[in-house]
Amino acid sequence: MKVECVSSKPKGLRITKIEVNGEPIDLNREYNVVSFQREGEKTDMVYKIKM
């Protein structure tokens, strides 16, 4: 999954593009997204983790 966002845009408009396996998401499909927070990290930040 690849997500592009623009942090300077207003809340609700920051995500500008989402792809799964190199293809745009299907707006008629339902997707599950999982996240986590490591101890000591800010709750209002998104961190990039190398997989």
Coordinates of C-alpha atoms in Angstrom, one line a residue:
M1 CA 0.0 0.0 0.0
K2 CA 1.3 3.5 -0.9
V3 CA -0.3 6.6 0.6
E4 CA 0.5 10.1 -0.5
C5 CA -0.6 13.1 1.6
V6 CA 0.0 16.8 1.9
S7 CA 0.2 17.9 5.5
S8 CA -0.5 21.5 4.7
K9 CA -4.0 20.7 3.4
P10 CA -7.0 20.9 5.8
K11 CA -7.9 17.9 7.9
G12 CA -10.0 15.5 5.8
L13 CA -8.2 16.6 2.5
R14 CA -4.6 15.6 3.3
I15 CA -4.6 12.1 1.7
T16 CA -4.2 12.8 -2.1
K17 CA -3.6 9.3 -3.4
I18 CA -3.8 5.6 -2.2
E19 CA -2.5 2.6 -4.2
V20 CA -2.5 -1.1 -3.5
N21 CA -0.1 -3.2 -5.5
G22 CA 0.6 -0.2 -7.7
E23 CA -3.0 0.3 -8.6
P24 CA -5.4 3.1 -7.3
I25 CA -7.8 1.8 -4.7
D26 CA -11.3 0.6 -5.8
L27 CA -13.7 3.0 -4.2
N28 CA -16.4 0.3 -4.3
R29 CA -14.2 -2.1 -2.2
E30 CA -13.6 -2.2 1.5
Y31 CA -10.0 -2.2 2.8
N32 CA -8.5 -2.9 6.3
V33 CA -5.7 -0.7 7.5
V34 CA -3.7 -1.5 10.6
S35 CA -1.5 0.9 12.6
F36 CA 0.3 1.0 15.9
Q37 CA 2.1 3.3 18.2
R38 CA 5.5 2.7 19.8
E39 CA 6.1 3.8 23.3
G40 CA 7.3 7.4 23.4
E41 CA 6.0 8.4 19.9
K42 CA 3.7 11.4 19.5
T43 CA 0.1 10.4 18.9
D44 CA -0.4 13.0 16.1
M45 CA 2.4 11.8 13.8
V46 CA 2.7 9.2 11.1
Y47 CA 6.0 7.4 11.1
K48 CA 7.6 5.8 8.1
I49 CA 8.9 2.3 8.9
K50 CA 11.2 0.4 6.5
M51 CA 9.8 -3.1 5.9

